[in-house]
Amino acid sequence: MSSLMWVYVLTGIVSIAIALLLVRLTHISAQVNPETEPTKLKGSDPHLPASERLQRIINEEIGKVAGSAQRSREIGKLITNVFTDELNEKIEQNKLELRQKYESVISRKTENEEIAWKKYKKIVNEKKQTEAVIRSIAEGLVVVDAQGKVVMINPAAEKLLGVSRQDKVGKTLTEDMRDEQLVSLSQGSPDKEDKEIELVSKQDETKKVLRASTAVIENENGQTIGMVSVLSDITKQKELDSLKSAFVANVSHELRTPLVAIDKSLTLILEKEAGDLSQTQEQFLSIAQRNLKRLSALINDLLDLSKLEAGKMEVRRKSMAINNVIQEVIDSLNNWAKSKNITLEKKIEDMLPDVQIDPDRLAQVLTNLVGNAVKFTPNDGKVTLEAKFSDGKKELEVSVRDTGIGIAPEDLPKIFSKFYQCGGERMISDVNGTGIGLSIAKEIVELHGGRIWVESEKGQGARFIFTIPLISG
Amino acid sequence: MGEDKKILVLVVDDQADFRELLTFWLQSKGYAVITAENGKMAIDQIKAKSPDIMFIDLRMPVMDGIEAIKAIREFNKELPIIIISSYIDDPRVKEAVSYGISGEFFKGGDFKDGLSLLETILRTHKKLKR
């Protein structure tokens, strides 16, 4: 019995010793914060970490119900650990979620920024490219705003105009420039026609010819916000043009000179000024002269073409009855028509007034039309020349109708173009020409203020019609 | 100075063939003809022989028609001048007209036209002189 008592006492002492040791340990562990006083070690102490406070509160509460302090502490610790773990896990999870959200926002933002940057770089590159293109094109380029102030001018234009960009941007092109022709570049009318500008170089007094193609720049509302002009140096081209014209004129003259001498000689012989002729001699000389006239006509066409191209074709009007011109043409072509047994018929309306025409030029038109008609009409046909009032007596209508092979529909629109010759049946080996007769005819009629056109069906003959306005008086 | 004295025509052209042809034609129509092959020689002929009328080409070496007409008008305002034009609407014809000419004969045209032009001008001129 006494030994049992001893065991009890000993166990109690050991328990107390362990409890003291634990208290001591707890005290030491609580001394993380050295200023913490043991008396204040209460669950409400705000200086303690939350988990510690929680543990204390739990310890206190459990201590009220649990038997031993140590057990209550163990339970408390266990509960606290569970809570803390749960809490930490929640916190970690929240942290992770937040971080992920934040990262996705950041990455989206970066992505957008990258796109914007790429776009910006692309635009800058494109701008540089465009500028490089504008800088390096051989044609001059000038852009002016609605006030006529220069917005952009490329090096080619600086060179062509003899100005520098620094001096011109923001100013009108014509400032400090005497050349009035340039005004058209900055002020110009809104028509898109090309203009030719002549400049005299400041350095060496040479003349420069520029072609300016100007277009109006409009914004999306259709308001004019400026003009862009493309300048090209056509000095060389102009020189070549005039050289060519001079050459053609000269060659034509040289070609014609001997022809005139031959023609005059033949005329003198044929008119028997140099003595009598046998019938055969007369016949052959007539053939020679007829062909000579054809040759002359071809050469005249060439000369006319050069004038036409140079815009130098002129008409010298005289008051004259159209009948005279028609009769003259019939007289000159009658022999040829007769050789094909083609009748040249004339139908002139009564009381036609005199018209203001260039008789030589109009005879040229009619000779061409009647000549074509005779060419393309088979033997025994008929060519009718008609003159009448049209458009309520405001104009004179002259027409040449044949009974020939007609013109294919595909040829009709092109028939008045330069060098155009119809294909197919109209290409008969003995029927040839320069292919410019009708384009010259058109030009002459238009110089008289009239119109020319053709009506035809294949195989039904052709009818060429032109009008001459009657100048009221 | 009798009425049967032939009218003297000066033909100025650098082309010998044309000169010869025109001369032959005019002679066959009863005119007396002297010739020159450029403007300078034409002036000499006018000074030496006082022709009644002159045909003159515009394109010539040494001294062309325009220069010649200008020079002739310096000392002779009376001489009727017919210019010979090589082709229709030769721009130089206009210039020649401004120095005072009586007519224009188209080289490619008929000699008969040239003759009738000559006769008309001579008649007009005679009336003016009276």
Coordinates of C-alpha atoms in Angstrom, one line a residue:
Chain A
M1 CA 0.0 0.0 0.0
S2 CA 2.7 2.3 1.0
S3 CA 4.6 1.5 -2.3
L4 CA 1.4 2.4 -4.3
M5 CA 1.3 5.7 -2.4
W6 CA 4.9 6.3 -3.3
V7 CA 4.2 5.6 -6.9
Y8 CA 1.4 8.2 -6.8
V9 CA 3.6 10.7 -5.1
L10 CA 6.4 10.1 -7.5
T11 CA 4.1 10.4 -10.5
G12 CA 2.7 13.6 -9.1
I13 CA 6.2 15.1 -8.6
V14 CA 7.3 14.0 -12.1
S15 CA 4.1 15.5 -13.5
I16 CA 4.7 18.8 -11.7
A17 CA 8.3 18.8 -12.9
I18 CA 7.2 18.2 -16.5
A19 CA 4.5 20.8 -16.2
L20 CA 7.0 23.3 -14.9
L21 CA 9.3 22.4 -17.7
L22 CA 6.6 22.8 -20.2
V23 CA 5.6 26.2 -18.7
R24 CA 9.2 27.2 -18.9
L25 CA 9.4 26.1 -22.5
T26 CA 6.2 27.9 -23.3
H27 CA 7.6 30.9 -21.6
I28 CA 10.8 30.7 -23.7
S29 CA 8.9 30.2 -26.9
A30 CA 6.7 33.2 -26.1
Q31 CA 9.8 35.3 -25.6
V32 CA 10.2 35.7 -29.4
N33 CA 9.0 39.2 -28.6
P34 CA 11.3 40.1 -25.7
E35 CA 9.1 42.9 -24.6
T36 CA 6.2 40.6 -24.1
E37 CA 5.5 40.3 -20.3
P38 CA 4.3 37.0 -19.0
T39 CA 1.5 38.6 -17.1
K40 CA 0.1 40.0 -20.3
L41 CA 0.1 36.7 -22.0
K42 CA -3.6 36.7 -22.7
G43 CA -5.5 35.8 -25.8
S44 CA -6.4 39.5 -26.3
D45 CA -2.8 40.7 -26.6
P46 CA -2.7 42.5 -29.9
H47 CA 1.0 42.3 -30.2
L48 CA 1.0 38.5 -30.6
P49 CA 0.7 36.9 -34.1
A50 CA -2.8 35.9 -35.0
S51 CA -2.1 32.1 -34.8
E52 CA -0.6 32.6 -31.3
R53 CA -3.5 34.6 -30.1
L54 CA -5.9 32.0 -31.6
Q55 CA -4.0 29.2 -29.8
R56 CA -4.2 31.1 -26.5
I57 CA -7.9 31.7 -26.9
I58 CA -8.4 28.1 -27.7
N59 CA -6.1 27.0 -24.8
E60 CA -8.0 29.1 -22.4
E61 CA -11.4 27.9 -23.6
I62 CA -10.4 24.3 -23.7
G63 CA -8.7 24.7 -20.4
K64 CA -12.1 25.5 -18.9
V65 CA -13.5 22.1 -20.1
A66 CA -10.5 19.8 -20.4
G67 CA -8.9 18.2 -17.3
S68 CA -5.2 18.6 -17.7
A69 CA -3.5 21.8 -18.8
Q70 CA -1.1 19.8 -21.0
R71 CA -3.9 17.9 -22.7
S72 CA -5.8 21.2 -23.2
R73 CA -2.7 22.6 -24.7
E74 CA -2.2 19.6 -27.0
I75 CA -5.8 19.8 -28.2
G76 CA -5.4 23.5 -28.6
K77 CA -2.3 23.2 -30.6
L78 CA -3.9 20.5 -32.8
I79 CA -6.9 22.7 -33.5
T80 CA -4.7 25.7 -34.1
N81 CA -2.6 23.8 -36.5
V82 CA -5.6 22.6 -38.4
F83 CA -6.9 26.2 -38.6
T84 CA -3.6 27.6 -39.5
D85 CA -3.0 25.1 -42.2
E86 CA -6.5 25.7 -43.6
L87 CA -5.9 29.4 -43.4
N88 CA -2.5 29.3 -45.0
E89 CA -3.8 27.1 -47.8
K90 CA -6.6 29.6 -48.4
I91 CA -4.2 32.5 -48.4
E92 CA -1.8 30.7 -50.8
Q93 CA -4.7 29.9 -53.1
N94 CA -5.9 33.5 -53.1
K95 CA -2.4 34.7 -53.7
L96 CA -2.0 32.3 -56.6
E97 CA -5.3 33.4 -58.1
L98 CA -4.4 37.0 -57.8
R99 CA -1.1 36.4 -59.3
Q100 CA -2.6 34.6 -62.3
K101 CA -5.1 37.3 -62.9
Y102 CA -2.5 39.9 -62.7
E103 CA -0.2 38.0 -65.0
S104 CA -2.9 37.6 -67.6
V105 CA -3.8 41.3 -67.5
I106 CA -0.1 42.1 -67.9
S107 CA 0.4 39.8 -70.8
R108 CA -2.7 41.0 -72.6
K109 CA -1.5 44.6 -72.1
T110 CA 1.9 43.7 -73.5
E111 CA 0.4 41.9 -76.4
N112 CA -1.6 45.0 -77.3
E113 CA 1.4 47.2 -76.9
E114 CA 3.4 44.9 -79.2
I115 CA 0.7 45.1 -81.9
A116 CA 0.5 48.8 -81.6
W117 CA 4.2 49.1 -81.9
K118 CA 4.4 46.8 -84.9
K119 CA 1.7 48.8 -86.5
Y120 CA 3.5 52.0 -85.8
K121 CA 6.7 50.6 -87.2
K122 CA 4.9 49.4 -90.3
I123 CA 3.4 52.9 -90.8
V124 CA 6.7 54.6 -90.3
N125 CA 8.3 52.2 -92.7
E126 CA 5.6 52.8 -95.3
K127 CA 5.9 56.5 -94.8
K128 CA 9.6 56.3 -95.3
Q129 CA 9.1 54.1 -98.4
T130 CA 6.6 56.5 -99.9
E131 CA 8.9 59.4 -99.2
A132 CA 11.8 57.5 -100.7
V133 CA 9.7 56.8 -103.8
I134 CA 8.6 60.4 -104.1
R135 CA 12.2 61.5 -103.6
S136 CA 13.6 59.2 -106.2
I137 CA 11.1 59.5 -109.0
A138 CA 12.6 61.3 -112.0
E139 CA 9.4 63.3 -112.4
G140 CA 9.1 66.4 -110.3
L141 CA 6.3 66.4 -107.8
V142 CA 4.8 69.4 -106.1
V143 CA 2.0 69.4 -103.7
V144 CA 0.3 72.6 -102.6
D145 CA -2.5 73.2 -100.2
A146 CA -5.7 75.1 -100.8
Q147 CA -4.0 78.4 -100.2
G148 CA -1.4 77.6 -102.8
K149 CA 1.4 77.0 -100.3
V150 CA 3.9 74.3 -100.9
V151 CA 3.4 71.3 -98.8
M152 CA 5.8 68.9 -100.5
I153 CA 8.3 69.2 -103.2
N154 CA 10.7 66.4 -104.3
P155 CA 14.3 66.8 -105.4
A156 CA 13.4 66.3 -109.1
A157 CA 11.0 69.2 -108.9
E158 CA 13.5 71.4 -107.0
K159 CA 15.9 70.7 -109.8
L160 CA 13.4 71.3 -112.6
L161 CA 12.1 74.5 -111.1
G162 CA 15.5 75.7 -109.8
V163 CA 14.2 76.2 -106.3
S164 CA 15.1 74.6 -102.9
R165 CA 12.8 72.8 -100.6
Q166 CA 13.8 74.9 -97.6
D167 CA 12.8 78.1 -99.4
K168 CA 9.5 76.9 -100.7
V169 CA 7.8 74.7 -98.1
G170 CA 5.1 76.8 -96.4
K171 CA 5.3 79.5 -99.0
T172 CA 3.6 79.9 -102.4
L173 CA 5.6 78.5 -105.2
T174 CA 5.7 81.7 -107.1
E175 CA 7.1 83.8 -104.2
D176 CA 10.4 85.2 -105.3
M177 CA 9.8 83.8 -108.7
R178 CA 9.2 86.1 -111.6
D179 CA 8.0 83.4 -113.9
E180 CA 4.3 84.0 -114.2
Q181 CA 3.7 80.7 -116.0
L182 CA 4.3 79.0 -112.7
V183 CA 1.3 80.6 -111.2
S184 CA -0.8 78.0 -112.8
L185 CA 0.9 75.4 -110.7
S186 CA -0.2 76.8 -107.4
Q187 CA -3.4 78.5 -108.4
G188 CA -4.5 76.8 -111.5
S189 CA -7.9 76.0 -112.7
P190 CA -9.4 72.7 -111.5
D191 CA -9.2 71.2 -115.0
K192 CA -6.9 68.2 -115.3
E193 CA -5.4 69.2 -118.5
D194 CA -1.7 69.1 -119.0
K195 CA 0.1 72.4 -119.2
E196 CA 3.3 73.2 -120.8
I197 CA 5.5 75.6 -118.9
E198 CA 8.5 77.3 -120.4
L199 CA 11.3 78.2 -118.0
V200 CA 14.5 80.0 -118.6
S201 CA 17.2 78.7 -116.4
K202 CA 18.9 81.2 -114.1
Q203 CA 22.3 79.7 -114.5
D204 CA 22.8 79.3 -118.2
E205 CA 19.8 81.0 -119.8
T206 CA 18.8 77.8 -121.5
K207 CA 15.2 77.3 -122.1
K208 CA 13.4 74.4 -120.5
V209 CA 10.0 73.1 -121.3
L210 CA 8.1 71.3 -118.6
R211 CA 4.9 69.5 -118.8
A212 CA 2.8 69.9 -115.7
S213 CA -0.1 67.4 -115.1
T214 CA -2.1 68.9 -112.3
A215 CA -4.9 67.2 -110.3
V216 CA -7.0 68.6 -107.5
I217 CA -6.8 66.8 -104.2
E218 CA -10.1 66.5 -102.5
N219 CA -11.0 65.3 -99.1
E220 CA -13.8 62.8 -98.5
N221 CA -16.4 65.6 -98.5
G222 CA -15.3 66.7 -101.9
Q223 CA -13.7 69.9 -100.8
T224 CA -10.5 71.0 -102.5
I225 CA -7.7 70.8 -100.1
G226 CA -4.8 71.2 -102.5
M227 CA -3.3 70.3 -105.8
V228 CA -0.7 67.9 -106.9
S229 CA 1.4 68.5 -109.9
V230 CA 3.7 66.1 -111.7
L231 CA 6.4 67.9 -113.7
S232 CA 8.3 66.3 -116.5
D233 CA 11.0 67.8 -118.6
I234 CA 9.9 67.6 -122.2
T235 CA 12.6 69.9 -123.6
K236 CA 14.3 67.1 -125.5
Q237 CA 11.0 65.8 -126.7
K238 CA 10.1 69.3 -127.9
E239 CA 13.4 69.7 -129.7
L240 CA 12.9 66.3 -131.4
D241 CA 9.4 67.2 -132.4
S242 CA 10.5 70.4 -134.0
L243 CA 13.4 68.7 -135.7
K244 CA 11.1 66.1 -137.0
S245 CA 8.6 68.7 -138.3
A246 CA 11.4 70.6 -139.9
F247 CA 12.8 67.4 -141.5
V248 CA 9.4 66.4 -142.9
A249 CA 8.8 69.9 -144.2
N250 CA 12.2 70.0 -145.8
V251 CA 12.0 66.5 -147.3
S252 CA 8.5 67.2 -148.6
H253 CA 9.8 70.4 -150.2
E254 CA 12.7 68.5 -151.7
L255 CA 10.5 65.8 -153.0
R256 CA 8.0 68.2 -154.5
T257 CA 10.5 70.4 -156.3
P258 CA 11.4 67.8 -159.0
L259 CA 7.7 66.8 -159.2
V260 CA 6.7 70.3 -160.0
A261 CA 9.3 70.6 -162.7
I262 CA 8.2 67.3 -164.3
D263 CA 4.5 68.3 -164.1
K264 CA 5.2 71.7 -165.7
S265 CA 7.2 70.1 -168.4
L266 CA 4.5 67.6 -169.2
T267 CA 1.8 70.4 -169.1
L268 CA 3.8 72.5 -171.6
I269 CA 4.1 69.5 -173.9
L270 CA 0.5 68.3 -173.5
E271 CA -0.8 71.8 -174.2
K272 CA 1.2 71.7 -177.4
E273 CA 3.2 74.8 -176.5
A274 CA 6.3 72.9 -177.6
G275 CA 4.8 71.6 -180.8
D276 CA 2.3 69.1 -182.0
L277 CA 1.9 65.6 -180.5
S278 CA 0.7 62.3 -182.0
Q279 CA -2.3 60.7 -180.3
T280 CA -0.2 58.0 -178.7
Q281 CA 2.4 60.5 -177.4
E282 CA -0.4 62.5 -175.9
Q283 CA -2.0 59.3 -174.3
F284 CA 1.3 58.2 -172.7
L285 CA 2.1 61.6 -171.5
S286 CA -1.3 61.8 -169.9
I287 CA -0.7 58.6 -168.0
A288 CA 2.6 60.0 -166.8
Q289 CA 1.0 63.2 -165.6
R290 CA -1.9 61.4 -163.9
N291 CA 0.5 59.3 -161.9
L292 CA 2.6 62.2 -161.1
K293 CA -0.4 63.9 -159.6
R294 CA -1.1 60.9 -157.5
L295 CA 2.5 61.0 -156.3
S296 CA 2.2 64.7 -155.5
A297 CA -1.0 64.0 -153.5
L298 CA 0.8 61.4 -151.4
I299 CA 3.6 63.8 -150.7
N300 CA 1.2 66.5 -149.8
D301 CA -0.5 64.2 -147.4
L302 CA 2.8 63.7 -145.6
L303 CA 3.4 67.4 -145.4
D304 CA -0.1 67.9 -144.1
L305 CA 0.5 65.2 -141.5
S306 CA 3.5 67.0 -140.1
K307 CA 1.5 70.3 -140.0
L308 CA -1.4 68.4 -138.4
E309 CA 0.9 67.0 -135.7
A310 CA 2.4 70.4 -135.1
G311 CA -1.0 71.9 -134.9
K312 CA 0.0 74.3 -137.7
M313 CA -2.7 73.4 -140.2
E314 CA -4.5 76.6 -141.0
V315 CA -7.5 77.5 -143.1
R316 CA -7.7 80.6 -145.2
R317 CA -11.4 81.3 -145.6
K318 CA -12.9 83.0 -148.6
S319 CA -16.6 83.5 -149.4
M320 CA -17.4 81.0 -152.1
A321 CA -20.1 78.8 -153.6
I322 CA -19.7 75.2 -152.7
N323 CA -20.7 74.3 -156.2
N324 CA -17.4 75.7 -157.5
V325 CA -15.4 73.4 -155.3
I326 CA -17.5 70.4 -156.1
Q327 CA -17.2 71.1 -159.9
E328 CA -13.5 71.5 -159.6
V329 CA -13.1 68.2 -157.9
I330 CA -15.4 66.5 -160.4
D331 CA -13.4 67.9 -163.3
S332 CA -10.1 66.8 -161.8
L333 CA -11.3 63.2 -161.1
N334 CA -13.6 62.7 -164.1
N335 CA -11.0 61.1 -166.3
W336 CA -10.2 58.5 -163.7
A337 CA -13.8 57.8 -163.0
K338 CA -14.5 57.5 -166.8
S339 CA -11.7 55.0 -167.1
K340 CA -13.7 52.7 -164.7
N341 CA -17.0 53.8 -166.3
I342 CA -18.1 55.3 -163.1
T343 CA -20.6 58.2 -163.3
L344 CA -19.8 61.3 -161.1
E345 CA -23.2 62.8 -160.3
K346 CA -23.8 66.2 -158.7
K347 CA -26.9 67.1 -156.8
I348 CA -26.8 70.7 -155.4
E349 CA -29.8 72.2 -153.7
D350 CA -31.1 75.5 -155.2
M351 CA -30.4 78.8 -153.6
L352 CA -27.4 77.7 -151.5
P353 CA -25.6 80.7 -150.1
D354 CA -21.9 81.2 -150.4
V355 CA -19.9 79.7 -147.6
Q356 CA -16.8 80.9 -145.8
I357 CA -14.3 78.2 -146.7
D358 CA -10.8 77.6 -147.7
P359 CA -11.4 76.4 -151.2
D360 CA -8.1 74.6 -151.6
R361 CA -8.5 72.7 -148.3
L362 CA -12.1 71.8 -149.0
A363 CA -11.2 70.6 -152.5
Q364 CA -8.6 68.4 -150.7
V365 CA -11.3 66.9 -148.5
L366 CA -13.7 66.3 -151.4
T367 CA -10.9 65.0 -153.6
N368 CA -10.0 62.5 -150.9
L369 CA -13.7 61.4 -150.4
V370 CA -14.5 61.2 -154.1
G371 CA -11.1 59.6 -154.8
N372 CA -11.9 56.9 -152.1
A373 CA -15.4 56.5 -153.6
V374 CA -14.0 55.9 -157.1
K375 CA -11.3 53.6 -155.7
F376 CA -13.7 51.3 -153.9
T377 CA -16.5 51.3 -156.5
P378 CA -16.3 48.6 -159.1
N379 CA -16.6 49.4 -162.8
D380 CA -19.9 50.8 -164.0
G381 CA -20.8 52.2 -160.6
K382 CA -22.0 55.7 -159.5
V383 CA -20.6 58.3 -157.2
T384 CA -23.0 61.0 -156.1
L385 CA -21.9 64.4 -154.6
E386 CA -24.6 66.2 -152.8
A387 CA -24.9 69.6 -151.1
K388 CA -27.9 70.8 -149.2
F389 CA -29.0 72.7 -146.2
S390 CA -29.3 70.9 -142.9
D391 CA -30.1 71.6 -139.3
G392 CA -32.7 74.3 -140.2
K393 CA -30.4 76.1 -142.7
K394 CA -27.8 76.6 -140.0
E395 CA -25.3 74.4 -141.8
L396 CA -24.4 73.0 -145.2
E397 CA -24.3 69.3 -145.6
V398 CA -22.0 67.9 -148.2
S399 CA -22.0 64.1 -148.9
V400 CA -20.3 61.7 -151.2
R401 CA -22.2 58.4 -151.8
D402 CA -20.8 55.5 -153.8
T403 CA -22.1 52.1 -154.9
G404 CA -19.0 50.4 -153.8
I405 CA -18.0 47.5 -151.6
G406 CA -18.9 49.4 -148.4
I407 CA -17.1 49.4 -145.1
A408 CA -17.1 46.6 -142.5
P409 CA -18.7 47.7 -139.2
E410 CA -15.5 47.0 -137.3
D411 CA -13.7 49.5 -139.5
L412 CA -16.2 52.3 -139.1
P413 CA -15.0 53.7 -135.8
K414 CA -11.4 53.7 -136.8
I415 CA -11.7 55.0 -140.3
F416 CA -10.8 58.6 -139.4
S417 CA -7.7 57.7 -137.4
K418 CA -4.3 58.3 -138.6
F419 CA -2.6 55.6 -140.6
Y420 CA -5.6 53.4 -140.4
Q421 CA -6.3 51.3 -143.5
C422 CA -9.2 49.0 -143.7
G423 CA -8.5 45.3 -144.0
G424 CA -10.3 42.7 -146.0
E425 CA -11.8 43.6 -149.4
R426 CA -10.8 47.3 -149.0
M427 CA -7.2 46.2 -149.2
I428 CA -6.9 45.9 -152.9
S429 CA -3.4 45.8 -154.2
D430 CA -3.8 48.8 -156.6
V431 CA -5.7 50.7 -154.0
N432 CA -3.2 52.2 -151.6
G433 CA -2.5 55.4 -149.9
T434 CA -0.8 56.8 -147.0
G435 CA -3.7 56.1 -144.7
I436 CA -3.9 59.6 -143.5
G437 CA -6.2 61.1 -146.1
L438 CA -9.3 60.8 -144.0
S439 CA -7.7 62.0 -140.8
I440 CA -6.5 65.1 -142.7
A441 CA -10.0 65.5 -144.1
K442 CA -11.4 65.3 -140.6
E443 CA -9.0 67.9 -139.3
I444 CA -9.8 70.3 -142.2
V445 CA -13.6 69.9 -141.7
E446 CA -13.2 70.5 -137.9
L447 CA -11.0 73.6 -138.6
H448 CA -14.0 74.9 -140.5
G449 CA -16.2 74.2 -137.5
G450 CA -17.9 71.2 -139.0
R451 CA -18.3 67.5 -138.5
I452 CA -17.5 64.5 -140.6
W453 CA -18.9 61.0 -140.4
V454 CA -19.6 57.9 -142.4
E455 CA -22.6 55.7 -143.0
S456 CA -22.1 52.3 -144.5
E457 CA -23.1 48.7 -144.6
K458 CA -20.8 46.1 -146.1
G459 CA -21.7 45.6 -149.7
Q460 CA -24.1 48.5 -149.7
G461 CA -21.7 51.3 -150.6
A462 CA -20.6 54.1 -148.3
R463 CA -21.7 57.6 -147.7
F464 CA -19.3 60.2 -146.2
I465 CA -21.0 63.3 -144.9
F466 CA -19.5 66.5 -143.6
T467 CA -21.0 69.8 -142.5
I468 CA -19.9 73.4 -142.8
P469 CA -21.6 75.9 -140.5
L470 CA -23.2 78.8 -142.3
I471 CA -21.8 81.9 -140.7
S472 CA -24.9 84.2 -140.5
G473 CA -24.6 87.4 -142.2
Chain B
M1 CA 8.8 103.1 -175.6
G2 CA 6.4 102.0 -178.3
E3 CA 3.3 100.0 -177.5
D4 CA 4.7 96.9 -179.1
K5 CA 7.6 96.9 -176.8
K6 CA 7.5 93.6 -174.9
I7 CA 6.8 93.6 -171.2
L8 CA 9.9 92.5 -169.3
V9 CA 9.4 89.9 -166.6
L10 CA 12.0 89.0 -164.0
V11 CA 11.9 85.3 -162.9
V12 CA 13.8 84.6 -159.7
D13 CA 14.2 81.0 -158.6
D14 CA 17.1 78.9 -157.6
Q15 CA 15.8 75.9 -159.5
A16 CA 17.1 76.1 -163.0
D17 CA 14.4 73.7 -164.3
F18 CA 11.5 75.7 -163.0
R19 CA 13.1 78.9 -164.1
E20 CA 13.5 77.6 -167.6
L21 CA 9.9 76.2 -167.8
L22 CA 8.3 79.4 -166.6
T23 CA 10.5 81.4 -168.9
F24 CA 9.5 79.2 -171.9
W25 CA 5.8 79.6 -170.9
L26 CA 6.0 83.4 -170.6
Q27 CA 8.0 83.8 -173.8
S28 CA 5.4 81.6 -175.6
K29 CA 2.8 84.1 -174.4
G30 CA 4.8 87.0 -175.8
Y31 CA 6.8 88.3 -172.8
A32 CA 10.4 89.1 -172.5
V33 CA 12.0 87.3 -169.6
I34 CA 15.2 87.8 -167.6
T35 CA 16.2 85.5 -164.8
A36 CA 18.1 85.4 -161.5
E37 CA 18.9 82.5 -159.2
N38 CA 18.9 84.3 -155.9
G39 CA 17.8 87.5 -154.2
K40 CA 21.1 89.2 -154.6
M41 CA 21.2 88.6 -158.4
A42 CA 17.6 89.7 -158.6
I43 CA 18.5 93.1 -157.1
D44 CA 21.3 93.5 -159.6
Q45 CA 18.9 92.6 -162.5
I46 CA 16.3 95.2 -161.2
K47 CA 18.9 97.9 -161.0
A48 CA 20.4 97.1 -164.4
K49 CA 17.3 96.3 -166.5
S50 CA 14.2 97.7 -164.6
P51 CA 11.8 94.9 -165.2
D52 CA 8.0 95.6 -165.3
I53 CA 7.1 92.8 -163.0
M54 CA 8.9 90.1 -160.9
F55 CA 8.1 86.5 -160.0
I56 CA 10.2 85.5 -157.0
D57 CA 10.6 82.3 -155.0
L58 CA 10.9 82.5 -151.2
R59 CA 13.3 79.7 -150.5
M60 CA 16.7 80.5 -152.1
P61 CA 20.3 80.3 -151.1
V62 CA 22.5 83.4 -150.7
M63 CA 19.6 85.7 -150.2
D64 CA 16.1 84.4 -149.9
G65 CA 12.9 85.9 -151.2
I66 CA 11.9 87.7 -148.0
E67 CA 15.3 89.4 -147.6
A68 CA 15.3 90.3 -151.3
I69 CA 11.8 91.8 -151.2
K70 CA 12.8 93.8 -148.1
A71 CA 15.9 95.1 -149.8
I72 CA 14.1 95.9 -153.1
R73 CA 11.4 97.9 -151.2
E74 CA 14.2 100.1 -149.9
F75 CA 14.9 101.5 -153.4
N76 CA 11.9 100.5 -155.4
K77 CA 8.3 100.7 -154.1
E78 CA 6.7 100.5 -157.5
L79 CA 7.7 97.1 -158.9
P80 CA 4.8 94.6 -158.8
I81 CA 6.0 91.4 -157.1
I82 CA 4.4 88.0 -157.4
I83 CA 5.8 85.5 -154.9
I84 CA 6.1 81.9 -155.9
S85 CA 4.9 79.8 -153.0
S86 CA 6.0 76.2 -152.8
Y87 CA 3.1 75.0 -150.9
I88 CA -0.3 76.1 -149.6
D89 CA -0.2 78.2 -146.5
D90 CA 3.6 78.5 -146.3
P91 CA 4.0 80.6 -143.2
R92 CA 6.5 82.9 -144.9
V93 CA 3.9 84.1 -147.4
K94 CA 2.3 86.1 -144.6
E95 CA 5.7 87.7 -143.9
A96 CA 6.2 88.5 -147.5
V97 CA 2.7 90.1 -147.7
S98 CA 3.7 92.5 -145.0
Y99 CA 6.5 94.0 -147.2
G100 CA 4.1 94.7 -150.0
I101 CA 3.5 92.2 -152.8
S102 CA 0.9 92.1 -155.5
G103 CA 0.1 88.4 -155.7
E104 CA 1.0 84.8 -154.9
F105 CA 1.5 82.1 -157.4
F106 CA 1.4 78.5 -156.2
K107 CA 4.2 76.6 -157.7
G108 CA 2.2 73.4 -157.9
G109 CA -0.6 75.3 -159.6
D110 CA -1.4 75.8 -163.3
F111 CA 0.8 78.1 -165.3
K112 CA -2.4 79.6 -166.7
D113 CA -3.3 80.9 -163.2
G114 CA 0.1 82.5 -163.1
L115 CA -0.4 84.2 -166.4
S116 CA -3.8 85.5 -165.6
L117 CA -2.5 86.8 -162.3
L118 CA 0.3 88.5 -164.1
E119 CA -2.1 90.1 -166.6
T120 CA -4.5 91.3 -163.9
I121 CA -1.6 92.9 -161.9
L122 CA -0.2 94.6 -164.9
R123 CA -3.6 96.1 -165.8
T124 CA -4.2 97.3 -162.2
H125 CA -0.7 98.7 -162.1
K126 CA -1.1 100.6 -165.4
K127 CA -4.3 102.2 -164.1
L128 CA -2.6 103.3 -160.9
K129 CA 0.3 104.8 -162.8
R130 CA -2.0 107.0 -164.9

